[in-house]
Amino acid sequence: RTLLDFSRLESGHLEAHESAVEIGSLVQDVTARLDGLLSDHQVNTEIEEGLVVQADPMLLDRVVENLLANAAKHTPPGTRVILSVRARGGDAVVSITDDGPGIPPNELKRVGDRFYRGMNTATFRIRGLGLGLALVSEILDIHGTRLEVESEVGRGSLFRFRLPIAHRNTTKSRPAASPA
Protein backbone atom coordinates (compact mmCIF):
# COMPACT_ATOMS: atom_id res chain seq x y z
CA ARG A 1 0.00 0.00 0.00
CA THR A 2 2.83 2.42 0.81
CA LEU A 3 4.56 1.74 -2.52
CA LEU A 4 1.28 2.44 -4.31
CA ASP A 5 0.98 5.73 -2.42
CA PHE A 6 4.52 6.68 -3.46
CA SER A 7 3.74 5.77 -7.05
CA ARG A 8 0.73 8.08 -6.95
CA LEU A 9 2.81 10.78 -5.27
CA GLU A 10 5.52 10.55 -7.93
CA SER A 11 3.01 10.70 -10.78
CA GLY A 12 1.20 13.64 -9.22
CA HIS A 13 -1.92 11.56 -8.50
CA LEU A 14 -1.70 11.65 -4.70
CA GLU A 15 -3.70 14.76 -3.98
CA ALA A 16 -5.30 16.05 -0.84
CA HIS A 17 -9.09 16.21 -0.99
CA GLU A 18 -9.62 18.39 2.03
CA SER A 19 -12.71 18.50 4.17
CA ALA A 20 -13.52 19.29 7.78
CA VAL A 21 -12.02 16.56 9.97
CA GLU A 22 -12.49 16.23 13.72
CA ILE A 23 -8.90 15.21 14.40
CA GLY A 24 -9.53 13.65 17.82
CA SER A 25 -12.17 11.29 16.46
CA LEU A 26 -9.96 10.29 13.53
CA VAL A 27 -7.05 9.55 15.89
CA GLN A 28 -9.31 7.48 18.19
CA ASP A 29 -10.59 5.48 15.22
CA VAL A 30 -7.08 4.70 13.97
CA THR A 31 -5.94 3.74 17.47
CA ALA A 32 -8.89 1.38 17.88
CA ARG A 33 -8.22 -0.18 14.45
CA LEU A 34 -4.58 -0.84 15.42
CA ASP A 35 -5.50 -2.33 18.79
CA GLY A 36 -3.98 -5.73 17.85
CA LEU A 37 -0.68 -4.20 16.73
CA LEU A 38 -0.51 -2.10 19.89
CA SER A 39 -1.63 -4.88 22.26
CA ASP A 40 1.88 -5.43 23.69
CA HIS A 41 2.18 -1.76 24.68
CA GLN A 42 0.67 0.48 27.32
CA VAL A 43 -1.30 2.91 25.16
CA ASN A 44 -2.54 6.15 26.66
CA THR A 45 -4.58 8.72 24.78
CA GLU A 46 -4.92 12.36 25.75
CA ILE A 47 -7.40 13.80 23.29
CA GLU A 48 -8.92 17.25 23.34
CA GLU A 49 -12.29 16.77 21.67
CA GLY A 50 -13.90 19.01 19.10
CA LEU A 51 -10.79 20.21 17.22
CA VAL A 52 -11.66 20.42 13.53
CA VAL A 53 -8.99 20.82 10.85
CA GLN A 54 -9.16 21.10 7.05
CA ALA A 55 -7.37 18.03 5.73
CA ASP A 56 -7.76 14.95 3.59
CA PRO A 57 -9.19 12.41 6.06
CA MET A 58 -7.81 9.37 4.22
CA LEU A 59 -4.30 10.81 4.01
CA LEU A 60 -4.43 11.99 7.61
CA ASP A 61 -5.53 8.48 8.60
CA ARG A 62 -2.40 7.12 6.85
CA VAL A 63 -0.19 9.58 8.76
CA VAL A 64 -1.55 8.56 12.17
CA GLU A 65 -1.53 4.86 11.23
CA ASN A 66 2.11 5.00 10.12
CA LEU A 67 3.21 6.89 13.22
CA LEU A 68 1.44 4.45 15.57
CA ALA A 69 2.70 1.41 13.64
CA ASN A 70 6.21 2.84 13.80
CA ALA A 71 5.94 3.22 17.59
CA ALA A 72 4.62 -0.34 17.95
CA LYS A 73 7.34 -1.85 15.74
CA HIS A 74 10.32 0.03 17.12
CA THR A 75 9.65 -0.16 20.85
CA PRO A 76 9.91 -3.18 23.14
CA PRO A 77 6.75 -4.90 24.42
CA GLY A 78 5.45 -3.40 27.65
CA THR A 79 6.64 0.12 26.90
CA ARG A 80 4.34 3.13 26.80
CA VAL A 81 2.95 4.80 23.70
CA ILE A 82 1.22 8.10 24.38
CA LEU A 83 -1.01 9.60 21.74
CA SER A 84 -1.99 13.21 22.26
CA VAL A 85 -4.21 15.69 20.41
CA ARG A 86 -4.15 19.18 21.90
CA ALA A 87 -4.87 22.76 20.85
CA ARG A 88 -1.79 24.95 20.98
CA GLY A 89 -2.43 28.48 19.83
CA GLY A 90 -4.36 28.15 16.58
CA ASP A 91 -3.08 24.65 15.83
CA ALA A 92 -4.18 21.12 16.59
CA VAL A 93 -1.01 19.32 17.64
CA VAL A 94 -0.93 15.54 17.24
CA SER A 95 1.94 13.75 18.97
CA ILE A 96 2.99 10.15 19.48
CA THR A 97 5.52 9.61 22.26
CA ASP A 98 7.16 6.29 23.06
CA ASP A 99 9.50 4.82 25.66
CA GLY A 100 11.55 3.04 23.00
CA PRO A 101 15.29 2.95 22.41
CA GLY A 102 15.39 6.44 20.91
CA ILE A 103 17.17 7.64 17.80
CA PRO A 104 20.85 8.65 17.83
CA PRO A 105 21.41 12.35 17.04
CA ASN A 106 23.35 11.57 13.86
CA GLU A 107 20.34 9.61 12.52
CA LEU A 108 17.62 12.14 13.42
CA LYS A 109 18.19 14.18 10.28
CA ARG A 110 17.56 11.06 8.13
CA VAL A 111 14.20 10.22 9.74
CA GLY A 112 11.65 10.61 6.97
CA ASP A 113 14.11 9.80 4.16
CA ARG A 114 12.88 7.12 1.79
CA PHE A 115 14.28 3.64 2.49
CA TYR A 116 16.06 4.76 5.66
CA ARG A 117 15.43 2.43 8.61
CA GLY A 118 18.09 3.47 11.10
CA MET A 119 21.00 1.50 12.42
CA ASN A 120 19.81 0.81 15.96
CA THR A 121 20.47 -2.88 16.61
CA ALA A 122 17.07 -3.19 18.25
CA THR A 123 15.44 -2.47 14.87
CA PHE A 124 17.23 -5.17 12.85
CA ARG A 125 14.36 -7.60 13.49
CA ILE A 126 11.92 -5.09 12.02
CA ARG A 127 10.69 -5.85 8.53
CA GLY A 128 9.80 -3.14 6.07
CA LEU A 129 11.23 -0.90 3.41
CA GLY A 130 11.74 2.25 5.46
CA LEU A 131 8.97 4.11 3.63
CA GLY A 132 6.41 4.74 6.38
CA LEU A 133 7.91 7.90 7.84
CA ALA A 134 8.89 9.13 4.37
CA LEU A 135 5.25 8.83 3.31
CA VAL A 136 4.18 10.61 6.52
CA SER A 137 6.58 13.47 5.73
CA GLU A 138 5.38 13.80 2.15
CA ILE A 139 1.67 13.68 3.09
CA LEU A 140 2.24 16.34 5.73
CA ASP A 141 4.10 18.43 3.14
CA ILE A 142 1.01 18.23 0.88
CA HIS A 143 -0.95 19.64 3.85
CA GLY A 144 1.52 22.50 4.34
CA THR A 145 3.04 21.17 7.55
CA ARG A 146 5.92 18.93 8.59
CA LEU A 147 6.86 16.05 10.85
CA GLU A 148 8.75 17.15 13.95
CA VAL A 149 10.91 14.55 15.70
CA GLU A 150 12.60 14.72 19.09
CA SER A 151 14.48 11.77 20.51
CA GLU A 152 16.95 10.77 23.17
CA VAL A 153 18.80 7.46 23.07
CA GLY A 154 17.59 5.21 25.87
CA ARG A 155 14.58 7.43 26.67
CA GLY A 156 12.31 7.33 23.62
CA SER A 157 11.02 9.48 20.81
CA LEU A 158 8.36 12.07 20.09
CA PHE A 159 6.79 12.42 16.64
CA ARG A 160 4.55 15.47 16.20
CA PHE A 161 2.71 17.42 13.53
CA ARG A 162 0.50 20.50 13.55
CA LEU A 163 -2.53 21.53 11.52
CA PRO A 164 -4.40 24.82 11.77
CA ILE A 165 -7.69 24.55 13.64
CA ALA A 166 -10.55 25.44 11.28
CA HIS A 167 -13.08 25.54 14.12
CA ARG A 168 -14.15 23.72 17.25
CA ASN A 169 -17.18 21.49 17.55
CA THR A 170 -19.06 22.35 20.69
CA THR A 171 -21.34 19.33 20.59
CA LYS A 172 -20.59 16.58 23.05
CA SER A 173 -18.40 13.84 21.54
CA ARG A 174 -17.59 10.37 22.71
CA PRO A 175 -15.01 10.11 25.51
CA ALA A 176 -11.39 9.29 24.70
CA ALA A 177 -10.59 5.61 24.91
CA SER A 178 -7.34 4.02 26.01
CA PRO A 179 -6.95 0.72 24.12
CA ALA A 180 -4.50 -1.99 25.10
PDB file of C-alpha atoms in Angstrom:
ATOM      1  CA  ARG A   1       0.000   0.000   0.000  1.00  0.00           C
ATOM      2  CA  THR A   2       2.832   2.423   0.807  1.00  0.00           C
ATOM      3  CA  LEU A   3       4.556   1.739  -2.521  1.00  0.00           C
ATOM      4  CA  LEU A   4       1.278   2.441  -4.311  1.00  0.00           C
ATOM      5  CA  ASP A   5       0.976   5.730  -2.420  1.00  0.00           C
ATOM      6  CA  PHE A   6       4.518   6.681  -3.455  1.00  0.00           C
ATOM      7  CA  SER A   7       3.742   5.767  -7.050  1.00  0.00           C
ATOM      8  CA  ARG A   8       0.728   8.084  -6.946  1.00  0.00           C
ATOM      9  CA  LEU A   9       2.808  10.785  -5.266  1.00  0.00           C
ATOM     10  CA  GLU A  10       5.523  10.554  -7.927  1.00  0.00           C
ATOM     11  CA  SER A  11       3.012  10.702 -10.779  1.00  0.00           C
ATOM     12  CA  GLY A  12       1.205  13.639  -9.217  1.00  0.00           C
ATOM     13  CA  HIS A  13      -1.918  11.563  -8.498  1.00  0.00           C
ATOM     14  CA  LEU A  14      -1.705  11.650  -4.698  1.00  0.00           C
ATOM     15  CA  GLU A  15      -3.702  14.758  -3.975  1.00  0.00           C
ATOM     16  CA  ALA A  16      -5.298  16.052  -0.840  1.00  0.00           C
ATOM     17  CA  HIS A  17      -9.093  16.209  -0.992  1.00  0.00           C
ATOM     18  CA  GLU A  18      -9.623  18.389   2.034  1.00  0.00           C
ATOM     19  CA  SER A  19     -12.712  18.504   4.171  1.00  0.00           C
ATOM     20  CA  ALA A  20     -13.524  19.291   7.782  1.00  0.00           C
ATOM     21  CA  VAL A  21     -12.018  16.560   9.975  1.00  0.00           C
ATOM     22  CA  GLU A  22     -12.487  16.234  13.719  1.00  0.00           C
ATOM     23  CA  ILE A  23      -8.896  15.208  14.400  1.00  0.00           C
ATOM     24  CA  GLY A  24      -9.531  13.649  17.823  1.00  0.00           C
ATOM     25  CA  SER A  25     -12.174  11.286  16.457  1.00  0.00           C
ATOM     26  CA  LEU A  26      -9.958  10.286  13.532  1.00  0.00           C
ATOM     27  CA  VAL A  27      -7.055   9.546  15.892  1.00  0.00           C
ATOM     28  CA  GLN A  28      -9.308   7.480  18.195  1.00  0.00           C
ATOM     29  CA  ASP A  29     -10.591   5.475  15.217  1.00  0.00           C
ATOM     30  CA  VAL A  30      -7.082   4.699  13.969  1.00  0.00           C
ATOM     31  CA  THR A  31      -5.939   3.738  17.473  1.00  0.00           C
ATOM     32  CA  ALA A  32      -8.889   1.377  17.877  1.00  0.00           C
ATOM     33  CA  ARG A  33      -8.218  -0.179  14.454  1.00  0.00           C
ATOM     34  CA  LEU A  34      -4.579  -0.839  15.418  1.00  0.00           C
ATOM     35  CA  ASP A  35      -5.499  -2.334  18.788  1.00  0.00           C
ATOM     36  CA  GLY A  36      -3.978  -5.726  17.849  1.00  0.00           C
ATOM     37  CA  LEU A  37      -0.684  -4.195  16.727  1.00  0.00           C
ATOM     38  CA  LEU A  38      -0.513  -2.102  19.893  1.00  0.00           C
ATOM     39  CA  SER A  39      -1.626  -4.875  22.265  1.00  0.00           C
ATOM     40  CA  ASP A  40       1.881  -5.432  23.694  1.00  0.00           C
ATOM     41  CA  HIS A  41       2.175  -1.761  24.684  1.00  0.00           C
ATOM     42  CA  GLN A  42       0.670   0.478  27.325  1.00  0.00           C
ATOM     43  CA  VAL A  43      -1.296   2.906  25.156  1.00  0.00           C
ATOM     44  CA  ASN A  44      -2.536   6.147  26.664  1.00  0.00           C
ATOM     45  CA  THR A  45      -4.584   8.720  24.782  1.00  0.00           C
ATOM     46  CA  GLU A  46      -4.918  12.363  25.751  1.00  0.00           C
ATOM     47  CA  ILE A  47      -7.401  13.803  23.295  1.00  0.00           C
ATOM     48  CA  GLU A  48      -8.916  17.255  23.335  1.00  0.00           C
ATOM     49  CA  GLU A  49     -12.288  16.769  21.668  1.00  0.00           C
ATOM     50  CA  GLY A  50     -13.896  19.011  19.096  1.00  0.00           C
ATOM     51  CA  LEU A  51     -10.791  20.212  17.219  1.00  0.00           C
ATOM     52  CA  VAL A  52     -11.662  20.422  13.526  1.00  0.00           C
ATOM     53  CA  VAL A  53      -8.987  20.815  10.850  1.00  0.00           C
ATOM     54  CA  GLN A  54      -9.161  21.098   7.054  1.00  0.00           C
ATOM     55  CA  ALA A  55      -7.369  18.032   5.733  1.00  0.00           C
ATOM     56  CA  ASP A  56      -7.757  14.950   3.593  1.00  0.00           C
ATOM     57  CA  PRO A  57      -9.190  12.410   6.062  1.00  0.00           C
ATOM     58  CA  MET A  58      -7.805   9.366   4.220  1.00  0.00           C
ATOM     59  CA  LEU A  59      -4.300  10.807   4.008  1.00  0.00           C
ATOM     60  CA  LEU A  60      -4.432  11.986   7.611  1.00  0.00           C
ATOM     61  CA  ASP A  61      -5.527   8.477   8.599  1.00  0.00           C
ATOM     62  CA  ARG A  62      -2.396   7.123   6.853  1.00  0.00           C
ATOM     63  CA  VAL A  63      -0.189   9.578   8.762  1.00  0.00           C
ATOM     64  CA  VAL A  64      -1.551   8.561  12.169  1.00  0.00           C
ATOM     65  CA  GLU A  65      -1.534   4.858  11.228  1.00  0.00           C
ATOM     66  CA  ASN A  66       2.108   4.996  10.124  1.00  0.00           C
ATOM     67  CA  LEU A  67       3.207   6.893  13.223  1.00  0.00           C
ATOM     68  CA  LEU A  68       1.439   4.451  15.568  1.00  0.00           C
ATOM     69  CA  ALA A  69       2.700   1.406  13.638  1.00  0.00           C
ATOM     70  CA  ASN A  70       6.213   2.838  13.802  1.00  0.00           C
ATOM     71  CA  ALA A  71       5.942   3.220  17.588  1.00  0.00           C
ATOM     72  CA  ALA A  72       4.624  -0.343  17.950  1.00  0.00           C
ATOM     73  CA  LYS A  73       7.337  -1.854  15.741  1.00  0.00           C
ATOM     74  CA  HIS A  74      10.316   0.034  17.120  1.00  0.00           C
ATOM     75  CA  THR A  75       9.646  -0.164  20.847  1.00  0.00           C
ATOM     76  CA  PRO A  76       9.911  -3.182  23.141  1.00  0.00           C
ATOM     77  CA  PRO A  77       6.750  -4.897  24.424  1.00  0.00           C
ATOM     78  CA  GLY A  78       5.446  -3.402  27.654  1.00  0.00           C
ATOM     79  CA  THR A  79       6.636   0.121  26.902  1.00  0.00           C
ATOM     80  CA  ARG A  80       4.335   3.135  26.796  1.00  0.00           C
ATOM     81  CA  VAL A  81       2.951   4.796  23.699  1.00  0.00           C
ATOM     82  CA  ILE A  82       1.218   8.097  24.382  1.00  0.00           C
ATOM     83  CA  LEU A  83      -1.015   9.604  21.736  1.00  0.00           C
ATOM     84  CA  SER A  84      -1.995  13.210  22.262  1.00  0.00           C
ATOM     85  CA  VAL A  85      -4.214  15.693  20.414  1.00  0.00           C
ATOM     86  CA  ARG A  86      -4.149  19.182  21.904  1.00  0.00           C
ATOM     87  CA  ALA A  87      -4.869  22.757  20.854  1.00  0.00           C
ATOM     88  CA  ARG A  88      -1.789  24.950  20.977  1.00  0.00           C
ATOM     89  CA  GLY A  89      -2.429  28.477  19.834  1.00  0.00           C
ATOM     90  CA  GLY A  90      -4.364  28.145  16.584  1.00  0.00           C
ATOM     91  CA  ASP A  91      -3.082  24.645  15.833  1.00  0.00           C
ATOM     92  CA  ALA A  92      -4.184  21.120  16.590  1.00  0.00           C
ATOM     93  CA  VAL A  93      -1.011  19.319  17.640  1.00  0.00           C
ATOM     94  CA  VAL A  94      -0.926  15.539  17.242  1.00  0.00           C
ATOM     95  CA  SER A  95       1.941  13.748  18.975  1.00  0.00           C
ATOM     96  CA  ILE A  96       2.995  10.150  19.477  1.00  0.00           C
ATOM     97  CA  THR A  97       5.520   9.611  22.260  1.00  0.00           C
ATOM     98  CA  ASP A  98       7.160   6.293  23.064  1.00  0.00           C
ATOM     99  CA  ASP A  99       9.505   4.824  25.665  1.00  0.00           C
ATOM    100  CA  GLY A 100      11.547   3.042  23.002  1.00  0.00           C
ATOM    101  CA  PRO A 101      15.294   2.954  22.414  1.00  0.00           C
ATOM    102  CA  GLY A 102      15.395   6.440  20.911  1.00  0.00           C
ATOM    103  CA  ILE A 103      17.172   7.638  17.805  1.00  0.00           C
ATOM    104  CA  PRO A 104      20.845   8.649  17.834  1.00  0.00           C
ATOM    105  CA  PRO A 105      21.405  12.351  17.044  1.00  0.00           C
ATOM    106  CA  ASN A 106      23.346  11.566  13.860  1.00  0.00           C
ATOM    107  CA  GLU A 107      20.339   9.608  12.517  1.00  0.00           C
ATOM    108  CA  LEU A 108      17.620  12.142  13.421  1.00  0.00           C
ATOM    109  CA  LYS A 109      18.189  14.182  10.276  1.00  0.00           C
ATOM    110  CA  ARG A 110      17.557  11.056   8.130  1.00  0.00           C
ATOM    111  CA  VAL A 111      14.200  10.216   9.737  1.00  0.00           C
ATOM    112  CA  GLY A 112      11.649  10.612   6.967  1.00  0.00           C
ATOM    113  CA  ASP A 113      14.109   9.801   4.158  1.00  0.00           C
ATOM    114  CA  ARG A 114      12.880   7.121   1.785  1.00  0.00           C
ATOM    115  CA  PHE A 115      14.277   3.638   2.487  1.00  0.00           C
ATOM    116  CA  TYR A 116      16.057   4.757   5.663  1.00  0.00           C
ATOM    117  CA  ARG A 117      15.431   2.434   8.606  1.00  0.00           C
ATOM    118  CA  GLY A 118      18.086   3.467  11.102  1.00  0.00           C
ATOM    119  CA  MET A 119      21.001   1.502  12.420  1.00  0.00           C
ATOM    120  CA  ASN A 120      19.812   0.806  15.963  1.00  0.00           C
ATOM    121  CA  THR A 121      20.473  -2.879  16.606  1.00  0.00           C
ATOM    122  CA  ALA A 122      17.067  -3.185  18.254  1.00  0.00           C
ATOM    123  CA  THR A 123      15.444  -2.475  14.873  1.00  0.00           C
ATOM    124  CA  PHE A 124      17.230  -5.166  12.853  1.00  0.00           C
ATOM    125  CA  ARG A 125      14.362  -7.596  13.489  1.00  0.00           C
ATOM    126  CA  ILE A 126      11.915  -5.085  12.020  1.00  0.00           C
ATOM    127  CA  ARG A 127      10.693  -5.846   8.535  1.00  0.00           C
ATOM    128  CA  GLY A 128       9.800  -3.144   6.066  1.00  0.00           C
ATOM    129  CA  LEU A 129      11.232  -0.902   3.414  1.00  0.00           C
ATOM    130  CA  GLY A 130      11.738   2.246   5.456  1.00  0.00           C
ATOM    131  CA  LEU A 131       8.974   4.110   3.634  1.00  0.00           C
ATOM    132  CA  GLY A 132       6.408   4.736   6.376  1.00  0.00           C
ATOM    133  CA  LEU A 133       7.915   7.905   7.840  1.00  0.00           C
ATOM    134  CA  ALA A 134       8.886   9.134   4.371  1.00  0.00           C
ATOM    135  CA  LEU A 135       5.251   8.829   3.313  1.00  0.00           C
ATOM    136  CA  VAL A 136       4.185  10.609   6.516  1.00  0.00           C
ATOM    137  CA  SER A 137       6.581  13.474   5.732  1.00  0.00           C
ATOM    138  CA  GLU A 138       5.381  13.804   2.149  1.00  0.00           C
ATOM    139  CA  ILE A 139       1.671  13.677   3.090  1.00  0.00           C
ATOM    140  CA  LEU A 140       2.244  16.337   5.730  1.00  0.00           C
ATOM    141  CA  ASP A 141       4.096  18.430   3.141  1.00  0.00           C
ATOM    142  CA  ILE A 142       1.013  18.226   0.880  1.00  0.00           C
ATOM    143  CA  HIS A 143      -0.950  19.641   3.847  1.00  0.00           C
ATOM    144  CA  GLY A 144       1.521  22.497   4.337  1.00  0.00           C
ATOM    145  CA  THR A 145       3.043  21.173   7.553  1.00  0.00           C
ATOM    146  CA  ARG A 146       5.922  18.930   8.592  1.00  0.00           C
ATOM    147  CA  LEU A 147       6.859  16.045  10.847  1.00  0.00           C
ATOM    148  CA  GLU A 148       8.749  17.151  13.952  1.00  0.00           C
ATOM    149  CA  VAL A 149      10.906  14.550  15.696  1.00  0.00           C
ATOM    150  CA  GLU A 150      12.603  14.720  19.091  1.00  0.00           C
ATOM    151  CA  SER A 151      14.480  11.774  20.513  1.00  0.00           C
ATOM    152  CA  GLU A 152      16.949  10.767  23.169  1.00  0.00           C
ATOM    153  CA  VAL A 153      18.799   7.456  23.069  1.00  0.00           C
ATOM    154  CA  GLY A 154      17.590   5.210  25.865  1.00  0.00           C
ATOM    155  CA  ARG A 155      14.578   7.427  26.670  1.00  0.00           C
ATOM    156  CA  GLY A 156      12.312   7.328  23.617  1.00  0.00           C
ATOM    157  CA  SER A 157      11.023   9.485  20.812  1.00  0.00           C
ATOM    158  CA  LEU A 158       8.355  12.072  20.091  1.00  0.00           C
ATOM    159  CA  PHE A 159       6.791  12.425  16.637  1.00  0.00           C
ATOM    160  CA  ARG A 160       4.553  15.475  16.196  1.00  0.00           C
ATOM    161  CA  PHE A 161       2.711  17.415  13.525  1.00  0.00           C
ATOM    162  CA  ARG A 162       0.498  20.498  13.549  1.00  0.00           C
ATOM    163  CA  LEU A 163      -2.530  21.526  11.519  1.00  0.00           C
ATOM    164  CA  PRO A 164      -4.396  24.823  11.774  1.00  0.00           C
ATOM    165  CA  ILE A 165      -7.694  24.554  13.644  1.00  0.00           C
ATOM    166  CA  ALA A 166     -10.553  25.438  11.280  1.00  0.00           C
ATOM    167  CA  HIS A 167     -13.080  25.541  14.117  1.00  0.00           C
ATOM    168  CA  ARG A 168     -14.149  23.721  17.249  1.00  0.00           C
ATOM    169  CA  ASN A 169     -17.179  21.494  17.545  1.00  0.00           C
ATOM    170  CA  THR A 170     -19.059  22.353  20.690  1.00  0.00           C
ATOM    171  CA  THR A 171     -21.338  19.328  20.590  1.00  0.00           C
ATOM    172  CA  LYS A 172     -20.590  16.576  23.053  1.00  0.00           C
ATOM    173  CA  SER A 173     -18.399  13.836  21.543  1.00  0.00           C
ATOM    174  CA  ARG A 174     -17.593  10.365  22.710  1.00  0.00           C
ATOM    175  CA  PRO A 175     -15.012  10.112  25.512  1.00  0.00           C
ATOM    176  CA  ALA A 176     -11.389   9.290  24.696  1.00  0.00           C
ATOM    177  CA  ALA A 177     -10.587   5.612  24.907  1.00  0.00           C
ATOM    178  CA  SER A 178      -7.344   4.022  26.012  1.00  0.00           C
ATOM    179  CA  PRO A 179      -6.952   0.724  24.124  1.00  0.00           C
ATOM    180  CA  ALA A 180      -4.501  -1.988  25.101  1.00  0.00           C
TER     181      ALA A 180
END
